CSV table of C-alpha atoms (C1' of nucleotides) in Angstrom, one decimal:
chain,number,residue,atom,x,y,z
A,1,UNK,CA,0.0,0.0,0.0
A,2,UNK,CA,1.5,3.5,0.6
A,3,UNK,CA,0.4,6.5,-0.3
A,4,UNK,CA,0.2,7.5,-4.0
A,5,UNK,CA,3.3,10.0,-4.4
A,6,UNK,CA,2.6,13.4,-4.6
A,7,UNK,CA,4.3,14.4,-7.9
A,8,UNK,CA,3.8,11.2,-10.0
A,9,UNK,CA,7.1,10.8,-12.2
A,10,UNK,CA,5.0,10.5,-15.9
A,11,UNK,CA,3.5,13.2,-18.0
A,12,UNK,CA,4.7,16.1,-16.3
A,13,UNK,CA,7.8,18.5,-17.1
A,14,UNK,CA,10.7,18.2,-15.3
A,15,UNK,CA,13.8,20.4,-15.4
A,16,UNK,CA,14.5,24.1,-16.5
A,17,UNK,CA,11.3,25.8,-16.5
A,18,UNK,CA,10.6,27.5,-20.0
A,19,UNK,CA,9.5,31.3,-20.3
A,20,UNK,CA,6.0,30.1,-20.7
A,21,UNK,CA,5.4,28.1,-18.0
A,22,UNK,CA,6.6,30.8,-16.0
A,23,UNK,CA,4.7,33.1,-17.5
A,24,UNK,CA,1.3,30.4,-16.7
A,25,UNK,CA,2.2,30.3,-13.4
A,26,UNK,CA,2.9,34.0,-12.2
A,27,UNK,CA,-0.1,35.2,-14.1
A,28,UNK,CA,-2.2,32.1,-12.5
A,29,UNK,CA,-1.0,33.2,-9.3
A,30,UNK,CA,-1.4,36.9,-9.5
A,31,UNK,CA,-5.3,36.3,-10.5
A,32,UNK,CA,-5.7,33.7,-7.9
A,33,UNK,CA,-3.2,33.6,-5.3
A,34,UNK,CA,-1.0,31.1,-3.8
A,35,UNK,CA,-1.2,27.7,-2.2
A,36,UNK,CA,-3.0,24.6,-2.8
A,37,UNK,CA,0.1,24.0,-5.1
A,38,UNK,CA,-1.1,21.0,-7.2
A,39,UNK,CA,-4.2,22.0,-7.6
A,40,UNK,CA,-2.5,25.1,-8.7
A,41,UNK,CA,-0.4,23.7,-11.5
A,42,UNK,CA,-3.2,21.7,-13.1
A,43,UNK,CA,-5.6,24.6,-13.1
A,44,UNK,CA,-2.9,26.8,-14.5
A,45,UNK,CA,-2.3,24.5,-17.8
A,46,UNK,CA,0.9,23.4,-16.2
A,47,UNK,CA,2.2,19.9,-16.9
A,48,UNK,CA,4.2,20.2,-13.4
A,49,UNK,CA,4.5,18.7,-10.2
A,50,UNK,CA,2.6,21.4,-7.1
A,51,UNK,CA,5.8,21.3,-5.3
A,52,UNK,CA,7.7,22.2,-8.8
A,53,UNK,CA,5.4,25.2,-8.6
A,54,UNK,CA,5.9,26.5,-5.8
A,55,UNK,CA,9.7,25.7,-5.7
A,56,UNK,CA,9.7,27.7,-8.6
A,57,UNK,CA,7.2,30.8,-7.1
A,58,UNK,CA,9.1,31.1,-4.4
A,59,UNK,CA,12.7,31.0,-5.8
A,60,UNK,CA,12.4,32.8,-8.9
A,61,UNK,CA,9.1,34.3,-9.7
A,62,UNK,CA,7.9,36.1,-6.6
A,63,UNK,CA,7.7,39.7,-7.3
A,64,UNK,CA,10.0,40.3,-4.3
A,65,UNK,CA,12.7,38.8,-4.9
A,66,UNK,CA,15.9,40.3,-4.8
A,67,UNK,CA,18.5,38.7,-7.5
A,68,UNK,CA,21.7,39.4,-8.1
A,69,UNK,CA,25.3,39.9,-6.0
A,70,UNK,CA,24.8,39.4,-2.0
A,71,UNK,CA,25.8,42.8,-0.7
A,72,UNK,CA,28.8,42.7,2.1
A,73,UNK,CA,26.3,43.7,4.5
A,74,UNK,CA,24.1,40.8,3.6
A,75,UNK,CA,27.4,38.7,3.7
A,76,UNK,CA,27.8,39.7,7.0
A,77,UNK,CA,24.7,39.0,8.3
A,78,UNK,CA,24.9,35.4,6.8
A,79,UNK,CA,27.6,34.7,8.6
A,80,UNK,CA,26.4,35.6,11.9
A,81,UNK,CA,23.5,33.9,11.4
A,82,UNK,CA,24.8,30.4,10.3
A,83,UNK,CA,27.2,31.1,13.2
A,84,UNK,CA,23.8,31.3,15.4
A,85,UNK,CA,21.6,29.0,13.3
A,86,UNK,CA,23.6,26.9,11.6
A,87,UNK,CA,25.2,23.5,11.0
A,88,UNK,CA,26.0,23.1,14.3
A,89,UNK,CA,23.2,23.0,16.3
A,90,UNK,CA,23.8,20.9,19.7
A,91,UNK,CA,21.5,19.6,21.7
A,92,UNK,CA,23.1,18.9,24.8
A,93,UNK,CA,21.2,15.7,26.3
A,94,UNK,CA,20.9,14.3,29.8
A,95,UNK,CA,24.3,13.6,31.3
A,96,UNK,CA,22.7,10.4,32.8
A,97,UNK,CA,22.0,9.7,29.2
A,98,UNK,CA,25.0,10.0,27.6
A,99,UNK,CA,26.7,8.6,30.4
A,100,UNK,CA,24.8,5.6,29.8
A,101,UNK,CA,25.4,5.9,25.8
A,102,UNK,CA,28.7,6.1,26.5
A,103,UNK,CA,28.6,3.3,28.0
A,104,UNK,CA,27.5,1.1,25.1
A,105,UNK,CA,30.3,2.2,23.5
A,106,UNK,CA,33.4,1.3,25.2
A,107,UNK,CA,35.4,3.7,25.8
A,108,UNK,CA,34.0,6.5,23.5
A,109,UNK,CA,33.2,9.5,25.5
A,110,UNK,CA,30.4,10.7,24.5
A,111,UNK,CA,29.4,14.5,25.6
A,112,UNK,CA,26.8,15.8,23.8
A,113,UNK,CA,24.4,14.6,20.8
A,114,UNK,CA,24.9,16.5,17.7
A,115,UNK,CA,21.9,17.4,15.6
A,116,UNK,CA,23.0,18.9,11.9
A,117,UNK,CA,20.1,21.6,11.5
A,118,UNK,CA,20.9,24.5,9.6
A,119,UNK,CA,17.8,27.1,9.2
A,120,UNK,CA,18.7,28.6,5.8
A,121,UNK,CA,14.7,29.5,5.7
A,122,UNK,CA,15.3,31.7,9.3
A,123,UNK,CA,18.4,33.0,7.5
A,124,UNK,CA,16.8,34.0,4.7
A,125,UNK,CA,14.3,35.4,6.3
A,126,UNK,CA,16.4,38.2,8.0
A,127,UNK,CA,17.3,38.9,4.0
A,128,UNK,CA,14.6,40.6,2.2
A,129,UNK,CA,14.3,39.4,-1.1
A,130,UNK,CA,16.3,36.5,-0.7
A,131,UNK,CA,15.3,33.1,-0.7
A,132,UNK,CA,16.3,30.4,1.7
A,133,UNK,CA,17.6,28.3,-1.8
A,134,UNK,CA,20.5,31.4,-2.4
A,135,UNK,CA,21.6,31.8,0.7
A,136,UNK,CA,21.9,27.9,1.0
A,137,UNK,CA,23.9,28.4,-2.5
A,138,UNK,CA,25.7,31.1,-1.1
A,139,UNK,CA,27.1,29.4,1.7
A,140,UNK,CA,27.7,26.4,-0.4
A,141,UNK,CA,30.1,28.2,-3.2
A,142,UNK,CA,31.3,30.8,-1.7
A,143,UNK,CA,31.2,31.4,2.2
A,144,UNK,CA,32.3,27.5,3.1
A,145,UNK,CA,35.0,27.3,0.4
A,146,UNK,CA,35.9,30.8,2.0
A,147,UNK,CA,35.9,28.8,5.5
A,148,UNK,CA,38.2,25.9,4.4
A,149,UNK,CA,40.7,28.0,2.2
A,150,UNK,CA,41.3,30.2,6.1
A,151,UNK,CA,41.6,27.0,7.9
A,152,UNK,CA,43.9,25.4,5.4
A,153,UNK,CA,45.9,28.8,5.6
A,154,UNK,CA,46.2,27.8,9.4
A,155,UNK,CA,45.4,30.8,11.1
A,156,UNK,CA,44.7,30.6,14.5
A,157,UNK,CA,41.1,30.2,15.1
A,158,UNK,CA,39.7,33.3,15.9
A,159,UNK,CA,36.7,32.9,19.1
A,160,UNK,CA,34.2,32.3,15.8
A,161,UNK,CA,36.3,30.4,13.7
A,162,UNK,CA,37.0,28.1,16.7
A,163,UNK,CA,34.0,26.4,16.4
A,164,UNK,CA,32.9,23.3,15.4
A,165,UNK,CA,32.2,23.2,11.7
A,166,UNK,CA,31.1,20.1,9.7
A,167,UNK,CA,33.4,18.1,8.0
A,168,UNK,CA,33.1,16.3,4.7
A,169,UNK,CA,32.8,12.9,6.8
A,170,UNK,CA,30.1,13.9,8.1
A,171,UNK,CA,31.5,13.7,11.5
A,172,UNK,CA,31.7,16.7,13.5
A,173,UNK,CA,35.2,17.2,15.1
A,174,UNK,CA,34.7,19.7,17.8
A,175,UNK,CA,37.2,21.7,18.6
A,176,UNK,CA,37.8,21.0,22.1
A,177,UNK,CA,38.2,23.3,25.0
A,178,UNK,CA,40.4,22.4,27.8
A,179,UNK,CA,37.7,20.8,29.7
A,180,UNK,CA,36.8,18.3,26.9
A,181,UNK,CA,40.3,17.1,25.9
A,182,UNK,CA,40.4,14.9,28.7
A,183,UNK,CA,39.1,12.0,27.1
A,184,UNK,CA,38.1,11.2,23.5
A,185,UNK,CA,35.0,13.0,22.1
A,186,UNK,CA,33.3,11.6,18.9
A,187,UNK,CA,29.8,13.5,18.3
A,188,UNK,CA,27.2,12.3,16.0
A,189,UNK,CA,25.3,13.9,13.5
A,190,UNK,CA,22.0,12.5,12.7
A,191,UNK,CA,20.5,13.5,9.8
A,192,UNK,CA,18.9,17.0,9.4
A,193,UNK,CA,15.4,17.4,10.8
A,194,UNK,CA,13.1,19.9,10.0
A,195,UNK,CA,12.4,23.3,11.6
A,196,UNK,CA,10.0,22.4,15.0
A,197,UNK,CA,13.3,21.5,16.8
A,198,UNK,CA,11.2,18.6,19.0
A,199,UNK,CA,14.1,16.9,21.0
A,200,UNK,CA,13.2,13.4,21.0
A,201,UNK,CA,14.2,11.1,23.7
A,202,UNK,CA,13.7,7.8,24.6
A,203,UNK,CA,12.3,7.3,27.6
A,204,UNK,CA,12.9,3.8,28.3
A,205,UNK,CA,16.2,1.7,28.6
A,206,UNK,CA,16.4,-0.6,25.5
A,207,UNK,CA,15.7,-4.5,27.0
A,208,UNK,CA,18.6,-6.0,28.3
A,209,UNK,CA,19.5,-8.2,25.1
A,210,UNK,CA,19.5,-5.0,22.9
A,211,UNK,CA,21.7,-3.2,25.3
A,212,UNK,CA,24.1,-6.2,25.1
A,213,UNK,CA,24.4,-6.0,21.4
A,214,UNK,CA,25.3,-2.4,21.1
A,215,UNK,CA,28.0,-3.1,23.7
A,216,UNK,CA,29.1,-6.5,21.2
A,217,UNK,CA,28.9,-4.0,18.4
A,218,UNK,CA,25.9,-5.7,16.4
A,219,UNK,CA,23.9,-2.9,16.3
A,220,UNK,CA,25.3,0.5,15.3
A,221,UNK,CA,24.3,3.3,17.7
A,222,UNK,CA,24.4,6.2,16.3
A,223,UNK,CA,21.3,6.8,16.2
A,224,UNK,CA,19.5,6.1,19.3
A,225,UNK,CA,15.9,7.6,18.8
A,226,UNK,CA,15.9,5.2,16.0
A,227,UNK,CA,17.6,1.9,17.4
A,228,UNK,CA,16.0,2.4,20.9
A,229,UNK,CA,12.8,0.5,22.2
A,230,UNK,CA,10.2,2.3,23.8
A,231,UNK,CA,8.2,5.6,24.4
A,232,UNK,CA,9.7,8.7,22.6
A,233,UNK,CA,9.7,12.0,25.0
A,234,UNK,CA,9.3,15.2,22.8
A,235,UNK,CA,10.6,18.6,24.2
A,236,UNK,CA,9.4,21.1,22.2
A,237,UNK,CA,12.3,23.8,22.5
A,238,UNK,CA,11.9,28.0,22.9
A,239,UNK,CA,11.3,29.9,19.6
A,240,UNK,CA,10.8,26.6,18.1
A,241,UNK,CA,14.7,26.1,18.1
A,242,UNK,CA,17.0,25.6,20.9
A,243,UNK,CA,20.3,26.7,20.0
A,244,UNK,CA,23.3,25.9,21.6
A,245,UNK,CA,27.1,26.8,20.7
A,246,UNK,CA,29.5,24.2,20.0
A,247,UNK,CA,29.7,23.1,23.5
A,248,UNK,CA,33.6,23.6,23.0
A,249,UNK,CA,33.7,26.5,21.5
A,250,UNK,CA,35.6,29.2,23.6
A,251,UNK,CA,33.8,32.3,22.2
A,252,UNK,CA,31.5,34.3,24.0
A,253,UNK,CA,28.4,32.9,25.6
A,254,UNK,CA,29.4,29.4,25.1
A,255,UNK,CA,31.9,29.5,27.7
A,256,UNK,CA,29.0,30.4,29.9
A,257,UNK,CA,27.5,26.5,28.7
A,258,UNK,CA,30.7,25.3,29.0
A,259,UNK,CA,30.4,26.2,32.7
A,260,UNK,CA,27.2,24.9,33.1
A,261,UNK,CA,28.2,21.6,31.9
A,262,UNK,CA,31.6,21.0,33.4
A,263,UNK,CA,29.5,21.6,36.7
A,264,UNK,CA,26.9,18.4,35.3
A,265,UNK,CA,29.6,16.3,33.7
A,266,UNK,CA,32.5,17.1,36.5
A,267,UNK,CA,32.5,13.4,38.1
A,268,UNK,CA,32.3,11.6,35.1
A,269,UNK,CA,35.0,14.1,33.0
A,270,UNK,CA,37.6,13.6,35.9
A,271,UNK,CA,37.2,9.7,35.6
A,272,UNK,CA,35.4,9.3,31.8
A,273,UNK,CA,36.9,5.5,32.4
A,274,UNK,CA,34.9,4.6,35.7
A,275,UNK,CA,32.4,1.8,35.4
A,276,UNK,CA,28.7,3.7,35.0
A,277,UNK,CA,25.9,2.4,37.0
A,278,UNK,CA,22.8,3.3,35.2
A,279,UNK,CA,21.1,3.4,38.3
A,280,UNK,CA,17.5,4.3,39.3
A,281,UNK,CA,17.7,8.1,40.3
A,282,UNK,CA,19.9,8.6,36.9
A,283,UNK,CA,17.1,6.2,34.6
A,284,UNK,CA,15.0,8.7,36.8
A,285,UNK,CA,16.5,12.0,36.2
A,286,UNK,CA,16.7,11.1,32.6
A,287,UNK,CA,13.5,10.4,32.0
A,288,UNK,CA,11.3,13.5,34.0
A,289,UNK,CA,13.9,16.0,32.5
A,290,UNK,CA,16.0,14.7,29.7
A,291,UNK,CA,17.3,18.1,28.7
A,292,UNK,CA,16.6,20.3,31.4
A,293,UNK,CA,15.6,22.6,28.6
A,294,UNK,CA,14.3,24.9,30.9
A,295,UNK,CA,16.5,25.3,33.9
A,296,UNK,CA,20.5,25.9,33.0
A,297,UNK,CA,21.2,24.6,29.7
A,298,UNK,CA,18.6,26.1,27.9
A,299,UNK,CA,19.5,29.5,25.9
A,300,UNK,CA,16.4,31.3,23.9
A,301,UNK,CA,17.5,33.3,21.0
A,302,UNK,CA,17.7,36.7,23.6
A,303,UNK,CA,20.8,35.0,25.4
A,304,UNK,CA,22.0,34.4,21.6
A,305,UNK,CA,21.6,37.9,20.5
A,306,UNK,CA,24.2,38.6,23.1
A,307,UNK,CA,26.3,36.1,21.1
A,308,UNK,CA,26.1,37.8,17.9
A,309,UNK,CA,26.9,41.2,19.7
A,310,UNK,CA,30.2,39.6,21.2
A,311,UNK,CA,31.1,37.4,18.6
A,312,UNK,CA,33.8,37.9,16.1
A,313,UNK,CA,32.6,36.1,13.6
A,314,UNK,CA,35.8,36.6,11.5
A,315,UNK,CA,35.8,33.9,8.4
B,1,DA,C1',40.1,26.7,-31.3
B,2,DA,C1',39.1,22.6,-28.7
B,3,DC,C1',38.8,20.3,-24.8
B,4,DA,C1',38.8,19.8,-19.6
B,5,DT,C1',37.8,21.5,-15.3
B,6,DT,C1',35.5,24.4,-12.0
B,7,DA,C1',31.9,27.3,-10.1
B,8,DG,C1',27.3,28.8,-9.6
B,9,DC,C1',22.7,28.0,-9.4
B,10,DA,C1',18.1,26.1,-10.5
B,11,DA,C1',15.6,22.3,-9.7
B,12,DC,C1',14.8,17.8,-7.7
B,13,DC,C1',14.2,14.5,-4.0
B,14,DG,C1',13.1,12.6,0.3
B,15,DC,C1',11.5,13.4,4.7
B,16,DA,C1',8.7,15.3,8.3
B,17,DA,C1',5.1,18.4,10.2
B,18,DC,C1',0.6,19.9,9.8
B,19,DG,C1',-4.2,19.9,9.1
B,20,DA,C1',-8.5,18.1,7.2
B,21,DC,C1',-11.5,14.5,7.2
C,1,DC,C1',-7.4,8.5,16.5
C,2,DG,C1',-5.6,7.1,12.2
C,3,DT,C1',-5.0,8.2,7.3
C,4,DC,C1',-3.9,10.9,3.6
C,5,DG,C1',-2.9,15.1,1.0
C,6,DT,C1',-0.4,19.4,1.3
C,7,DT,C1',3.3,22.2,2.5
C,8,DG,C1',7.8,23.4,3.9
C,9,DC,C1',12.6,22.4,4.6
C,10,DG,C1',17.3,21.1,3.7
C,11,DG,C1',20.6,18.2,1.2
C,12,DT,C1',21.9,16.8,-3.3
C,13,DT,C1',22.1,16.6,-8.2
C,14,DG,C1',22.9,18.1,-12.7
C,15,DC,C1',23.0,21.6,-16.2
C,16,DT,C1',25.5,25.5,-18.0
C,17,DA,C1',28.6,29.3,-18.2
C,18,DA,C1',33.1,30.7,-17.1
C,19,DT,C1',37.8,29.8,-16.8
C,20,DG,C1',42.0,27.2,-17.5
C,21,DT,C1',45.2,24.4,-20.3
DNA sequence: AACATTAGCAACCGCAACGAC
DNA sequence: CGTCGTTGCGGTTGCTAATGT
């Protein structure tokens, strides 16, 4: 079964959109307005999938849009924002949990649980006339190349630049503040999830012989919302997003979560090594609060602004 | 001038949230 | 409450123009 898809692959135009059809669908839309997109393109005498439609309203046809060179000002602003909202979004979880997690893994230390979620649509929003699609271009060609050509250069990181950005392995290598070097750190990205921010944790141990697997290695771990048994707890964070710096970063505010979790994480940091009994008060604390996201390690985006005022962001 | 390589960007794809029924 | 269609998002792909050899 299934559901049917929603742009069936035969008898509709794919690829660059000819004068025509764009000329169908702005006038469509100017007589009748947006939304209801395949409705949209059927009604409009367009052989094209809704979501092609709008894609193509939204990117290219909108009255508003702004084309051409990103201004340095824009530039600017880019930058800070990624460096707010951008591909480095951590969400720190329960020490019990990751004490536990770490665990499973042997001797992998693991501190914090990486989620890649860059807004390029909040971005982009701050740009008038400026679509979520350039600036996610923009970044792509030019700002990241930008990025790696500095870092290949080997200037010291600058407070900004001394954050965590993403590698091509898809493994985030944070860059690690005193605190962290202690022990090994390996942080996981899990794929990129869409803009409600919902923190989901499980909220029940896996059963014994599924614990004993990840510990043999049979199962791969790295994704534990996914590989877990049980009930999913949701935490809906503030603003829809809860932003945290790289947890290692030493710039600005995110010494100030640094603090916070070197107080949580002190025991296990000075002995990362020490057997870890999962015991009830942790499985407890774990699963009432899993991210605390509203005492101490939560930040809204008014703590952040204060970020973007201190930060250097030189790239 | 011809071919190869690179860069930039439009469009596509898959997934998840949301809302109507 | 579950199903399904719609919408929105971000990563990826592929085309084309620009540049290099």
């Amino acid at each position: 079964m299934g559901r049917s898809p929603s742009c069936p692959k035969e008898g509709l135009n794919k690829g660059a959109w000819t004068a025509l059809e764009d000329k169908l669908l702005a006038s469509y839309i100017k007589a009748h307005g947006e939304g209801k997109w395949s409705d949209l393109s059927r009604r409009a005498g367009l052989k094209r999938c809704g979501k092609s439609c709008r894609l193509r309203w939204l990117n290219y046809l909108r009255p508003d849009i702004k084309r051409g060179n990103i201004s340095h000002d824009e530039e600017e602003l880019i930058i800070r924002l990624h460096n707010l909202l951008g591909n480095r979004l951590l969400i720190s979880l329960s020490p019990s949990f990751l004490q536990w997690e770490s665990k499973l893994r042997g001797t992998e230390f693991l501190t914090a649980h990486c989620v890649m979620l860059c807004r390029w649509s909040l971005i982009a929003g701050r740009l008038p006339g400026r679509t979520d699609n350039e600036i996610k271009n923009y970044w792509n060609t030019v700002l990241r190349k930008r990025a790696k050509a500095q870092a290949s250069i080997g200037t010291p990181p600058s407070k900004s630049t001394h954050k965590m950005l993403s590698t091509e392995s898809g493994v985030c290598e944070p860059l690690r503040s005193p605190q962290a070097t202690k022990a090994k750190i390996k942080v996981i990205l899990t794929k990129a999830t869409r803009s409600s921010s919902k923190v989901r944790i499980p909220t029940q141990l896996p059963a014994a012989q599924h614990t004993a697997k990840l510990r043999d290695g049979q199962l791969n771990s790295t994704n534990n919302n996914q590989e877990m048994s049980g009930d999913i707890a949701t935490v809906e964070a503030h603003n829809g997003t809860q932003v945290l710096d790289s947890l290692y970063s030493d710039g600005g505010g995110s010494d100030l979560l640094n603090e916070q979790l070197k107080e949580r994480d002190v025991e296990f940091e000075e002995n990362p090594m020490q057997p870890l009994a999962f015991d009830e008060a942790m499985f407890k604390n774990w699963t009432v609060n899993p991210c605390d996201l509203n005492g101490n390690d939560a930040m809204d985006f008014d703590s952040l602004a204060f970020l973007l005022e201190t930060d250097e962001h030189s790239f």
